[in-house]
Structure formats: structure tokens, C-alpha cells
PDB file of N, CA and C in Angstrom:
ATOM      1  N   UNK A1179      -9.381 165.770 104.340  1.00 82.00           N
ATOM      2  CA  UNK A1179     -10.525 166.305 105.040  1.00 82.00           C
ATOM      3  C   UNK A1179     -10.817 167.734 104.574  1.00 82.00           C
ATOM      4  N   UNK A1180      -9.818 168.653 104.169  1.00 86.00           N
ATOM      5  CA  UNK A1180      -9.498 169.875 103.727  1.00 86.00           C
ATOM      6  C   UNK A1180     -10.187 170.118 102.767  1.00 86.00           C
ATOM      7  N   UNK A1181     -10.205 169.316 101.668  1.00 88.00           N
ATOM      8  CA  UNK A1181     -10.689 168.860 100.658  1.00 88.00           C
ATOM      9  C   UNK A1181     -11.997 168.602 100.369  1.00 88.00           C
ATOM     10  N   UNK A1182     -12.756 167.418 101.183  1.00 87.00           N
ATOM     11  CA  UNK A1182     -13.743 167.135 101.331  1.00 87.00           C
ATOM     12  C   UNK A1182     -14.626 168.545 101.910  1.00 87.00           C
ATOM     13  N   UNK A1183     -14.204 168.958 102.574  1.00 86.00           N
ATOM     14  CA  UNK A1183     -14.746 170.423 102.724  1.00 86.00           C
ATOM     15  C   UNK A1183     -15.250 171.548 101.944  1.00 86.00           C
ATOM     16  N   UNK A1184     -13.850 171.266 100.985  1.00 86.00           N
ATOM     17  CA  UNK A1184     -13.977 172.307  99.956  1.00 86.00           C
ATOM     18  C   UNK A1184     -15.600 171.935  99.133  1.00 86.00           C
ATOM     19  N   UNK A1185     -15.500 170.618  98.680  1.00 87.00           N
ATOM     20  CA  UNK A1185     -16.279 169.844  97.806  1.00 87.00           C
ATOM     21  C   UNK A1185     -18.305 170.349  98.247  1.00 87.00           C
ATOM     22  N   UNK A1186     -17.500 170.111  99.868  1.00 84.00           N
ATOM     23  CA  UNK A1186     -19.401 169.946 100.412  1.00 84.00           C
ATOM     24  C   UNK A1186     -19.443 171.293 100.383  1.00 84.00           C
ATOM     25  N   UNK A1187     -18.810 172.359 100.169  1.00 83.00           N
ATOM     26  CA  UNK A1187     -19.387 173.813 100.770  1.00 83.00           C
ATOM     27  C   UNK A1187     -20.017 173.980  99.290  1.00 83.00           C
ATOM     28  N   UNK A1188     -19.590 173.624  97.948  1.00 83.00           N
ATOM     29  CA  UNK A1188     -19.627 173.798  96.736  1.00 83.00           C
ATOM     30  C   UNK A1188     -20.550 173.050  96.456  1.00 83.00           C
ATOM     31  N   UNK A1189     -20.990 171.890  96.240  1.00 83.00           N
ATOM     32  CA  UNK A1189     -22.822 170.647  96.381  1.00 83.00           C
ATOM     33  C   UNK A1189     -23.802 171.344  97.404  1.00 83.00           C
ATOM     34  N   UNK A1190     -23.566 171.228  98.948  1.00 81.00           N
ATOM     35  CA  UNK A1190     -24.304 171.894  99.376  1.00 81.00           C
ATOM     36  C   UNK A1190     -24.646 173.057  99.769  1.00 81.00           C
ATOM     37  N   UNK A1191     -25.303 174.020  98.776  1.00 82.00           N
ATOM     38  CA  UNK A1191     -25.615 175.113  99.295  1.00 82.00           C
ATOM     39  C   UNK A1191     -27.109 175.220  98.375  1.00 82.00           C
ATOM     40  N   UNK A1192     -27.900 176.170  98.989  1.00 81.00           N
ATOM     41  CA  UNK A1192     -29.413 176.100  98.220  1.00 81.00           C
ATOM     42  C   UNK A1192     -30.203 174.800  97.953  1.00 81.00           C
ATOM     43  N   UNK A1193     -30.050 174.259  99.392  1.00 76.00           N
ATOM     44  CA  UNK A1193     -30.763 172.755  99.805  1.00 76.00           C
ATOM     45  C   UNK A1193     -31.986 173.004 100.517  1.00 76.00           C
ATOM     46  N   UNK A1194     -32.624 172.057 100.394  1.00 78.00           N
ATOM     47  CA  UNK A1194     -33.785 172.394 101.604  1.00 78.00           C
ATOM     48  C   UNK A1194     -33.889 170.823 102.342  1.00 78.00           C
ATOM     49  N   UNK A1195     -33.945 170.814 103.172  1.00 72.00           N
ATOM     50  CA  UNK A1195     -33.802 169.658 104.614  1.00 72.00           C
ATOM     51  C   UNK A1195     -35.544 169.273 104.117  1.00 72.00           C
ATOM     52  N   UNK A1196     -35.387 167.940 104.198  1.00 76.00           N
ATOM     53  CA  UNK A1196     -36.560 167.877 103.726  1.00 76.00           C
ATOM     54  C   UNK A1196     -36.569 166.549 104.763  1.00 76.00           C
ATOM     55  N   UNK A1197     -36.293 165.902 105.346  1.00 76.00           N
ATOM     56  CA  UNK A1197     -36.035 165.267 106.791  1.00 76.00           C
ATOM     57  C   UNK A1197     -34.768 164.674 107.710  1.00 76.00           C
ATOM     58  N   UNK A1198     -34.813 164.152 108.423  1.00 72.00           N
ATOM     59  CA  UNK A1198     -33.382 164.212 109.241  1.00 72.00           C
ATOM     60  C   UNK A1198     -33.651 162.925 110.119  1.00 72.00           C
ATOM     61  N   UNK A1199     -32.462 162.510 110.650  1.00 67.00           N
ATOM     62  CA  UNK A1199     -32.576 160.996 111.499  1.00 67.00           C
ATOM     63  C   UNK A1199     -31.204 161.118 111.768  1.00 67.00           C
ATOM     64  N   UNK A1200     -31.127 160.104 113.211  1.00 63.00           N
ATOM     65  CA  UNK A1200     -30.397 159.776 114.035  1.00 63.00           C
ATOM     66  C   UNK A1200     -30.264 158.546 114.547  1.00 63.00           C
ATOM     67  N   UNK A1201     -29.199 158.119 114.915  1.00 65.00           N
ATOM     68  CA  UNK A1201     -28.956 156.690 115.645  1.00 65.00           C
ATOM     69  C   UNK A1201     -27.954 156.673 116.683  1.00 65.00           C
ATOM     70  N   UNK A1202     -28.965 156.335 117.935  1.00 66.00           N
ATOM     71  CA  UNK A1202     -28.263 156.347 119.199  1.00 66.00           C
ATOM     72  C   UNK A1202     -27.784 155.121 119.823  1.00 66.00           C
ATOM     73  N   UNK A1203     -26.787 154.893 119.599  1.00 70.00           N
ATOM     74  CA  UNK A1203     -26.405 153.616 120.433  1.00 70.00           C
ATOM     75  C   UNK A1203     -26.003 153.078 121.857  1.00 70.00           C
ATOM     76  N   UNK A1204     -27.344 153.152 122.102  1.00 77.00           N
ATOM     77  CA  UNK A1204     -27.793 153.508 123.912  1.00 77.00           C
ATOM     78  C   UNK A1204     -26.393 152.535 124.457  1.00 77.00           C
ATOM     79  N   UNK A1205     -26.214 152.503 125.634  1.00 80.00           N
ATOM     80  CA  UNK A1205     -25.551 152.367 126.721  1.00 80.00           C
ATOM     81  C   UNK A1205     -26.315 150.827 127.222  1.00 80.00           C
ATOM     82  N   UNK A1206     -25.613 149.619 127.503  1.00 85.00           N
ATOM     83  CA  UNK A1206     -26.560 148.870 128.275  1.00 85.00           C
ATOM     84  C   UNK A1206     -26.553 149.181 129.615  1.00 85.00           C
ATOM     85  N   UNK A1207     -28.166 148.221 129.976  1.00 87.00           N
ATOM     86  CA  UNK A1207     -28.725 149.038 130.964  1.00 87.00           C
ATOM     87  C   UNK A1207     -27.158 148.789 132.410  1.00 87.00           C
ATOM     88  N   UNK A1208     -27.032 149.580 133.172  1.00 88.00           N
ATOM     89  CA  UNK A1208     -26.058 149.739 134.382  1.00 88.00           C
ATOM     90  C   UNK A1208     -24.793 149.680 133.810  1.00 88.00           C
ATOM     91  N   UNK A1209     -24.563 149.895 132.787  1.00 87.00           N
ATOM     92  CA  UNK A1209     -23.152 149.845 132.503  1.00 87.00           C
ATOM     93  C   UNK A1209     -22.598 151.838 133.470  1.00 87.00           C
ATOM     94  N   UNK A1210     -23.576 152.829 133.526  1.00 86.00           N
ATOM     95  CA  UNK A1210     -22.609 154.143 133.700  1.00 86.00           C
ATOM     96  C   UNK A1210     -22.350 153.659 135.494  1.00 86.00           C
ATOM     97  N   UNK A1211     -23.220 153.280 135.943  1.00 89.00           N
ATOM     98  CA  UNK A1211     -23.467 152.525 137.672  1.00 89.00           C
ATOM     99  C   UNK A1211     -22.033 151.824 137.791  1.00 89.00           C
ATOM    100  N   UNK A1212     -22.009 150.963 137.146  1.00 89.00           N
ATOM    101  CA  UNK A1212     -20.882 149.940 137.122  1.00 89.00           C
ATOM    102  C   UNK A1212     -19.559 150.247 137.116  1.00 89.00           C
ATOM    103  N   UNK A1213     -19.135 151.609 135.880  1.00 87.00           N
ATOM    104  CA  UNK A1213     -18.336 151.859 135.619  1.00 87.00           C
ATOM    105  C   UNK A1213     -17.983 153.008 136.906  1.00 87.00           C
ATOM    106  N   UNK A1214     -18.661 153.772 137.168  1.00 86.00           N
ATOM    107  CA  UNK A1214     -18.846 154.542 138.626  1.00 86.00           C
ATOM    108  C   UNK A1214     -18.325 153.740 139.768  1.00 86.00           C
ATOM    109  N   UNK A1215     -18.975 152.480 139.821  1.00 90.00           N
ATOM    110  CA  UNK A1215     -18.082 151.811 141.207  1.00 90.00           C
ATOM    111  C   UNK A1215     -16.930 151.303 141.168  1.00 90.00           C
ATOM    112  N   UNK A1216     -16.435 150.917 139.788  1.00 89.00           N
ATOM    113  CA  UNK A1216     -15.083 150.492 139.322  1.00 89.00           C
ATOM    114  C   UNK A1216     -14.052 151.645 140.217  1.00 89.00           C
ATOM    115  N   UNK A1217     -14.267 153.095 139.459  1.00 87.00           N
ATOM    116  CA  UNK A1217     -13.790 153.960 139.643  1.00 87.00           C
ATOM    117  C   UNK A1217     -13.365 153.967 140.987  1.00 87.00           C
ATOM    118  N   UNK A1218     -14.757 154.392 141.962  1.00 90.00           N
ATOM    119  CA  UNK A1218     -14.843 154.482 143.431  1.00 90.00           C
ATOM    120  C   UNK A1218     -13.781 153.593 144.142  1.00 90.00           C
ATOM    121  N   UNK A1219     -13.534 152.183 143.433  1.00 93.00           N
ATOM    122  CA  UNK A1219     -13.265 151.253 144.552  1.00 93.00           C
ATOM    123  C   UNK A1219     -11.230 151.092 143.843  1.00 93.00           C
ATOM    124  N   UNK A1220     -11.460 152.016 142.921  1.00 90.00           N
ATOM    125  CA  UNK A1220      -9.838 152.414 142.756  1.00 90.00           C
ATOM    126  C   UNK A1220      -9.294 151.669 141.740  1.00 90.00           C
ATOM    127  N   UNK A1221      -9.825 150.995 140.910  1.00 89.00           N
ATOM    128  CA  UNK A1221      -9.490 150.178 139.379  1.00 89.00           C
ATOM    129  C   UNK A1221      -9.423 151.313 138.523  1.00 89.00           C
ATOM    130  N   UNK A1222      -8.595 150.995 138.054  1.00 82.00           N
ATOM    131  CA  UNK A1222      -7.787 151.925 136.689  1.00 82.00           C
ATOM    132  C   UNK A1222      -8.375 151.414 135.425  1.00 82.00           C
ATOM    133  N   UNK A1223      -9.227 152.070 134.573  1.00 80.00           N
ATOM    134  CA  UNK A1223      -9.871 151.679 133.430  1.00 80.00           C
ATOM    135  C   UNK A1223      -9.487 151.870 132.487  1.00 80.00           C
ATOM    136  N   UNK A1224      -9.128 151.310 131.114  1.00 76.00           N
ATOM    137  CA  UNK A1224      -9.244 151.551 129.564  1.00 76.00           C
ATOM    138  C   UNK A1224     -10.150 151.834 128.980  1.00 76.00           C
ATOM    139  N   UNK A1225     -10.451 152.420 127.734  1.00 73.00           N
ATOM    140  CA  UNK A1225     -11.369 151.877 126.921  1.00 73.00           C
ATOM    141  C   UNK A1225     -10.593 152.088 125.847  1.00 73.00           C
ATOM    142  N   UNK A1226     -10.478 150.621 124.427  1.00 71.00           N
ATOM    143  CA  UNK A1226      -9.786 151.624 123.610  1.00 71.00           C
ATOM    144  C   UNK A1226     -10.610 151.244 122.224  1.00 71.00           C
ATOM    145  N   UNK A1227     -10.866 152.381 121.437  1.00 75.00           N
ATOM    146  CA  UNK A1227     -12.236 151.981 120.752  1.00 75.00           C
ATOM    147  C   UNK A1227     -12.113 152.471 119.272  1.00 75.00           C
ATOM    148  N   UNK A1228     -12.870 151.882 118.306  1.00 74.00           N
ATOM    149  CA  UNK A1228     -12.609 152.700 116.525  1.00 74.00           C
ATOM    150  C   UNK A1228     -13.172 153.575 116.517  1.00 74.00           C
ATOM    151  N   UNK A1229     -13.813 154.136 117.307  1.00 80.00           N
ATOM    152  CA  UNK A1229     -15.004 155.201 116.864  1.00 80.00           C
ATOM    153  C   UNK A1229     -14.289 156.377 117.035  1.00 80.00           C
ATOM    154  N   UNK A1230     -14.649 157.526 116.202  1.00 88.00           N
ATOM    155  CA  UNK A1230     -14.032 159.187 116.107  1.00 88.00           C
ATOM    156  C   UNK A1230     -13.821 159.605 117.682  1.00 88.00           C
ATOM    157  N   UNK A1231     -12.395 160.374 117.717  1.00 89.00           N
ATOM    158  CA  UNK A1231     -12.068 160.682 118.728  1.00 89.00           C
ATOM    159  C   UNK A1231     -13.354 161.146 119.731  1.00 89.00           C
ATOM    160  N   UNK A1232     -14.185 162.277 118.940  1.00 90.00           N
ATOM    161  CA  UNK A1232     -15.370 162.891 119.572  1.00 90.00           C
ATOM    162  C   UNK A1232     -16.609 161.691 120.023  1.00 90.00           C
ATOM    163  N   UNK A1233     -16.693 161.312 119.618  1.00 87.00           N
ATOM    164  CA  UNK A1233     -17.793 159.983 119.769  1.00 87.00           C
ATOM    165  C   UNK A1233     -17.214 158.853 121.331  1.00 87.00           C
ATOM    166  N   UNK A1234     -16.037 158.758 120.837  1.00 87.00           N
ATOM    167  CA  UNK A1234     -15.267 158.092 122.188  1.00 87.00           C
ATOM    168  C   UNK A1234     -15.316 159.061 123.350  1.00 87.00           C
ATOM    169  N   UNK A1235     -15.172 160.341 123.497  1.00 90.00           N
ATOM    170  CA  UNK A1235     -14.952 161.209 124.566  1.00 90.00           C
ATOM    171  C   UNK A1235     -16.946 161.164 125.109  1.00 90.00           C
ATOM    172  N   UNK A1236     -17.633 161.323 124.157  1.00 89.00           N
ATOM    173  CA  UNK A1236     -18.929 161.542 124.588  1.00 89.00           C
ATOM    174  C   UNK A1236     -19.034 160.313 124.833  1.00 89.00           C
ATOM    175  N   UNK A1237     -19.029 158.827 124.511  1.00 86.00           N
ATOM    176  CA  UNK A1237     -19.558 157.921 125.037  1.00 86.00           C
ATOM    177  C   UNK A1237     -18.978 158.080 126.668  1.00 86.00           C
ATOM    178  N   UNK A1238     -17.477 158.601 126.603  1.00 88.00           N
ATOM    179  CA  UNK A1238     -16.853 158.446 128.225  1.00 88.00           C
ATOM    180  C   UNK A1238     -17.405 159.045 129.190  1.00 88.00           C
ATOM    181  N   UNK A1239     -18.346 160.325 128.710  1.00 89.00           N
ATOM    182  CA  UNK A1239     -18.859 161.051 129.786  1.00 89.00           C
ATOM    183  C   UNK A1239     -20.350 160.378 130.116  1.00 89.00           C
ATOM    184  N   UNK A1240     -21.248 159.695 128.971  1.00 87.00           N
ATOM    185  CA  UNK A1240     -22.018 159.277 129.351  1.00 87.00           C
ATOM    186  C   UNK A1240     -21.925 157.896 130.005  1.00 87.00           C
ATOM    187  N   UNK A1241     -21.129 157.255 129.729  1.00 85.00           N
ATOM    188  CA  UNK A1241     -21.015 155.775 130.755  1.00 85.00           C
ATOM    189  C   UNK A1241     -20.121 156.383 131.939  1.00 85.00           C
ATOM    190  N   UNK A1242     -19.655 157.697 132.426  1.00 84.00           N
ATOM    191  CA  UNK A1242     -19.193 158.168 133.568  1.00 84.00           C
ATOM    192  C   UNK A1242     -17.677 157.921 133.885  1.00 84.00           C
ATOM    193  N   UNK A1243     -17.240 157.411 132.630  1.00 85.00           N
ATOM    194  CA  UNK A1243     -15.718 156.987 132.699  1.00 85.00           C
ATOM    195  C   UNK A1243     -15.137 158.565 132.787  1.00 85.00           C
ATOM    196  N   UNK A1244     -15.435 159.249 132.102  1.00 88.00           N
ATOM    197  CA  UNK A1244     -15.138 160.481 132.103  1.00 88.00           C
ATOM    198  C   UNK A1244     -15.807 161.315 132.755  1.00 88.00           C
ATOM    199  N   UNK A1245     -16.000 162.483 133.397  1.00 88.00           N
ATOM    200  CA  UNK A1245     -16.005 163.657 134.472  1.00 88.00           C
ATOM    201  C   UNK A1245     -15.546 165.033 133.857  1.00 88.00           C
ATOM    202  N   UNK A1246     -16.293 166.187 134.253  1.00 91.00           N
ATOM    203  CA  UNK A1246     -16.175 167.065 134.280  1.00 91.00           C
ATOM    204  C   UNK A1246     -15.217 167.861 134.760  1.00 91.00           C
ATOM    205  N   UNK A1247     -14.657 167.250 136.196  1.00 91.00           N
ATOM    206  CA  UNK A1247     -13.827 167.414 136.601  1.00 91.00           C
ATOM    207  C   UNK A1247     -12.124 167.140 135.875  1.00 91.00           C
ATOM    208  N   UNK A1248     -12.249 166.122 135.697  1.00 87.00           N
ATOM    209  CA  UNK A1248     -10.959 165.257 134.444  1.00 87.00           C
ATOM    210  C   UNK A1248     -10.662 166.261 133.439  1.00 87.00           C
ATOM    211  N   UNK A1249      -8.890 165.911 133.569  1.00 87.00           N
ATOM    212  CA  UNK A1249      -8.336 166.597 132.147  1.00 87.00           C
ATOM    213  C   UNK A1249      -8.182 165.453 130.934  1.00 87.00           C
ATOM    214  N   UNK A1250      -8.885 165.922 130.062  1.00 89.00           N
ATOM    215  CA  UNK A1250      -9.082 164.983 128.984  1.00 89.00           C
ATOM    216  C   UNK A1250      -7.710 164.908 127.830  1.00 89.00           C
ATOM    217  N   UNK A1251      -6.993 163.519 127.891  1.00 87.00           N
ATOM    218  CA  UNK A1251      -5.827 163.602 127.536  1.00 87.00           C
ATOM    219  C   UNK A1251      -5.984 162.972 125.369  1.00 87.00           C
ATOM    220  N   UNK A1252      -5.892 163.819 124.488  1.00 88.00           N
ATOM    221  CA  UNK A1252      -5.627 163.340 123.209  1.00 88.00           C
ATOM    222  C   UNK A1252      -4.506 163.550 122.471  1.00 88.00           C
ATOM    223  N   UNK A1253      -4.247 162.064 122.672  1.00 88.00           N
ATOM    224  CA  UNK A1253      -2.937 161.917 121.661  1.00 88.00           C
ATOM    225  C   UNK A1253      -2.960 161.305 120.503  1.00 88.00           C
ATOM    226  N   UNK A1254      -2.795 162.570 119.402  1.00 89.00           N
ATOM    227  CA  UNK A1254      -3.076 162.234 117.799  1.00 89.00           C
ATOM    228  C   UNK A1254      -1.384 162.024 117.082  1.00 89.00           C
ATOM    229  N   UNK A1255      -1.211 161.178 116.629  1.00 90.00           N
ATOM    230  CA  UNK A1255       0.326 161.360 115.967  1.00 90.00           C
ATOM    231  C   UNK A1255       0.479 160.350 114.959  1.00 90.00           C
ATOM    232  N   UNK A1256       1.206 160.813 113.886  1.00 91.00           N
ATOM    233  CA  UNK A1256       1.548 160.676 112.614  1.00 91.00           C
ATOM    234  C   UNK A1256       2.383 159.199 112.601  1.00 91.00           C
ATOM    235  N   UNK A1257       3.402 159.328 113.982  1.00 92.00           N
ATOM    236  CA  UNK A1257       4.461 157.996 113.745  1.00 92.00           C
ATOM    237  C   UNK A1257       4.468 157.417 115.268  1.00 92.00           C
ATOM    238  N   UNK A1258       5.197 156.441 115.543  1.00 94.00           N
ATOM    239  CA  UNK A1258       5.409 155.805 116.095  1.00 94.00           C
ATOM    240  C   UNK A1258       6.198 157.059 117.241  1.00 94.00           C
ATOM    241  N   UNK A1259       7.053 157.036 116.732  1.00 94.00           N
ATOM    242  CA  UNK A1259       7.925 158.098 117.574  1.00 94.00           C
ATOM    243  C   UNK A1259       7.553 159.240 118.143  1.00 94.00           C
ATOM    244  N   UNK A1260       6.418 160.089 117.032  1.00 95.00           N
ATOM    245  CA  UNK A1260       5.572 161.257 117.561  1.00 95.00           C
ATOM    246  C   UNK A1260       4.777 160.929 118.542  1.00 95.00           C
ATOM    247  N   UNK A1261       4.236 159.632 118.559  1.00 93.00           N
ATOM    248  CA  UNK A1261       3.338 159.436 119.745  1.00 93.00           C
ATOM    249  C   UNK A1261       3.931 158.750 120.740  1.00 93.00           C
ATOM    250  N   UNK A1262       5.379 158.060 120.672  1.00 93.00           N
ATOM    251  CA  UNK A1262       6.031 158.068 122.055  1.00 93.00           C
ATOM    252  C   UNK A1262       6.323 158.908 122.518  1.00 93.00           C
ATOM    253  N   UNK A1263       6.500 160.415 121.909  1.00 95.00           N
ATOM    254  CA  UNK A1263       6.868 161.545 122.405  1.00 95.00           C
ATOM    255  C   UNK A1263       6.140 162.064 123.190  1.00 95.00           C
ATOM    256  N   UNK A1264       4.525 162.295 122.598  1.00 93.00           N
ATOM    257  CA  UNK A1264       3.426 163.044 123.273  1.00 93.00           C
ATOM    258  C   UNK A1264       2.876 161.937 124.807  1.00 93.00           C
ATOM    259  N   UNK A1265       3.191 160.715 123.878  1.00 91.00           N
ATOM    260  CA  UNK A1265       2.732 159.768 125.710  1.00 91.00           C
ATOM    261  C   UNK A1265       3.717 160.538 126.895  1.00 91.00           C
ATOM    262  N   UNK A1266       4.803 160.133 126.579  1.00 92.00           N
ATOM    263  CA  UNK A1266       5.760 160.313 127.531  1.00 92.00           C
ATOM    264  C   UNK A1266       5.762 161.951 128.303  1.00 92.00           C
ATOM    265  N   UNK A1267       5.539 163.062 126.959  1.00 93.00           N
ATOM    266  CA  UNK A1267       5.129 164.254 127.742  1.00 93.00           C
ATOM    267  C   UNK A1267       3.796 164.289 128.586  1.00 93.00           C
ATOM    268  N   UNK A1268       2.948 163.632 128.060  1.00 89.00           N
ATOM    269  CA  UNK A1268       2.117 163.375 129.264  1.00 89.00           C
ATOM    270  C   UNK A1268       2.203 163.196 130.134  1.00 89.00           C
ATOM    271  N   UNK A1269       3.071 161.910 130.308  1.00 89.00           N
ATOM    272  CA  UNK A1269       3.333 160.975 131.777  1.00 89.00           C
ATOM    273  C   UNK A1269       4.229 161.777 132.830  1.00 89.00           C
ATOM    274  N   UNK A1270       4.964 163.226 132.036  1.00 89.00           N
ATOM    275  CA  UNK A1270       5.847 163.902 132.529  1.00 89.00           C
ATOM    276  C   UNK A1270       4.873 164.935 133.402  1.00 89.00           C
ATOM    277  N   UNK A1271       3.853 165.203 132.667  1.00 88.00           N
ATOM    278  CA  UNK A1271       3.286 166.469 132.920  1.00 88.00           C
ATOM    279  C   UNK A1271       2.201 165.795 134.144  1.00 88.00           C
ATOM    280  N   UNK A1272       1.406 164.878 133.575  1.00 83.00           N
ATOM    281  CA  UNK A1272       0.754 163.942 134.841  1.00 83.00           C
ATOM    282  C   UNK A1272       0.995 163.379 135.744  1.00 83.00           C
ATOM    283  N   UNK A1273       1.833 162.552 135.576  1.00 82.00           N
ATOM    284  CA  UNK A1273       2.249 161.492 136.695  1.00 82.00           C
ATOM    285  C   UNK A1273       2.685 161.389 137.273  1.00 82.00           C
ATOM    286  N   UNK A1274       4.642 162.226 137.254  1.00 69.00           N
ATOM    287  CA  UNK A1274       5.261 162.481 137.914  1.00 69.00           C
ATOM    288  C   UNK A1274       4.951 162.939 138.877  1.00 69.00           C
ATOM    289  N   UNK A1275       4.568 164.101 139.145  1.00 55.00           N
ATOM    290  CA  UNK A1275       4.122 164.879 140.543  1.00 55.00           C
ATOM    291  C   UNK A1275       3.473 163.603 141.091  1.00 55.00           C
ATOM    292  N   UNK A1276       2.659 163.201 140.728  1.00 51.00           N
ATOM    293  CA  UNK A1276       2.178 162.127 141.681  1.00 51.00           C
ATOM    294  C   UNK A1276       2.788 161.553 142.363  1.00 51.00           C
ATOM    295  N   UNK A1277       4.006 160.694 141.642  1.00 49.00           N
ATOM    296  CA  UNK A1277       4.712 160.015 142.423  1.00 49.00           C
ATOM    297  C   UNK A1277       5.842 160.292 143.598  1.00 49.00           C
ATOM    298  N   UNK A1278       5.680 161.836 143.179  1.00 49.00           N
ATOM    299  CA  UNK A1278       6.770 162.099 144.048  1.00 49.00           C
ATOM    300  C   UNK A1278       6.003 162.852 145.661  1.00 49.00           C
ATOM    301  N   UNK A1279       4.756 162.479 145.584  1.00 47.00           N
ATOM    302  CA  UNK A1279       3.632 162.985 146.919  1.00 47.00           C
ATOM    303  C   UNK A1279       4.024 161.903 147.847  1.00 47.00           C
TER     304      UNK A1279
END
């Protein structure tokens, strides 16, 4: 990625934007409603998805899975083991207290 960086700062420079486009891949209709009453009525949700970490977090806030309020948990890891590590510090740092209310 480091790399690829290097490359685009070096091609693009002394460009001129000569037009631009986007593609939104709307939400079906009542899915943020839906996912809102899930919540409310105390179901514990997944989502687990290919799309870039950032793209997954924004779809979560717009279908309402995600909140403003919410600590947003990302766990990136190299091995198997690195990311049993970071789950488990999670579950240490989250959950516990819970259970012990």
C-alpha cells in the first residue's frame, strides 16, 4: 500500500479533473427500521462482510447497526494467534464488567 502511494503521488500530479462519478449502493427500502427493532427488542446482530473495513463501518451507521453512541471495535491481525489475542483482549476489556453486574 506504501508503495502504491509512492507510485500515485509520482503519475498524479499536474492533472486536471475533467469529470468524476460515484456509486451508491443504496440500502433496501426498511432495512435501517428493521435493523433498529432487532436491536430494541434485544437480538444480538452480526454482519460479516468483504467490503473495506471503512465501507463496512459506514454501511453500519447507515442501516443503524451502528450508533454514535457505540465503541467501534477493529480487529486487524496478521495470524491466527494475533487475532485470538486482540478478540480475547476485547472480551476482557468489554464484557467482563458486564458479567460481573
Amino acid at each position: 500500500e506504501e508503495e502504491i502511494e509512492k507510485v500515485s503521488e509520482q503519475l498524479e500530479c499536474n492533472l486536471t479533473v475533467l469529470g468524476a462519478t460515484a456509486i451508491e449502493d443504496r440500502l433496501q427500502k426498511n432495512v435501517p427500521d428493521t435493523i433498529e427493532a432487532l436491536l430494541r427488542a434485544g437480538i444480538h446482530l452480526w454482519v460479516i462482510t468483504g467490503d473495506k473495513q471503512a465501507t463496512a463501518i459506514n454501511i453500519g451507521y447507515s442501516c443503524r447497526l451502528l450508533t454514535a453512541n457505540m465503541d467501534v471495535i477493529k480487529v486487524n491481525a496478521e495470524t491466527t494467534e494475533e487475532c485470538k489475542r486482540l478478540l480475547e483482549q476485547n472480551v476482557n476489556k468489554y464484557c467482563k464488567s458486564d458479567n460481573n453486574s
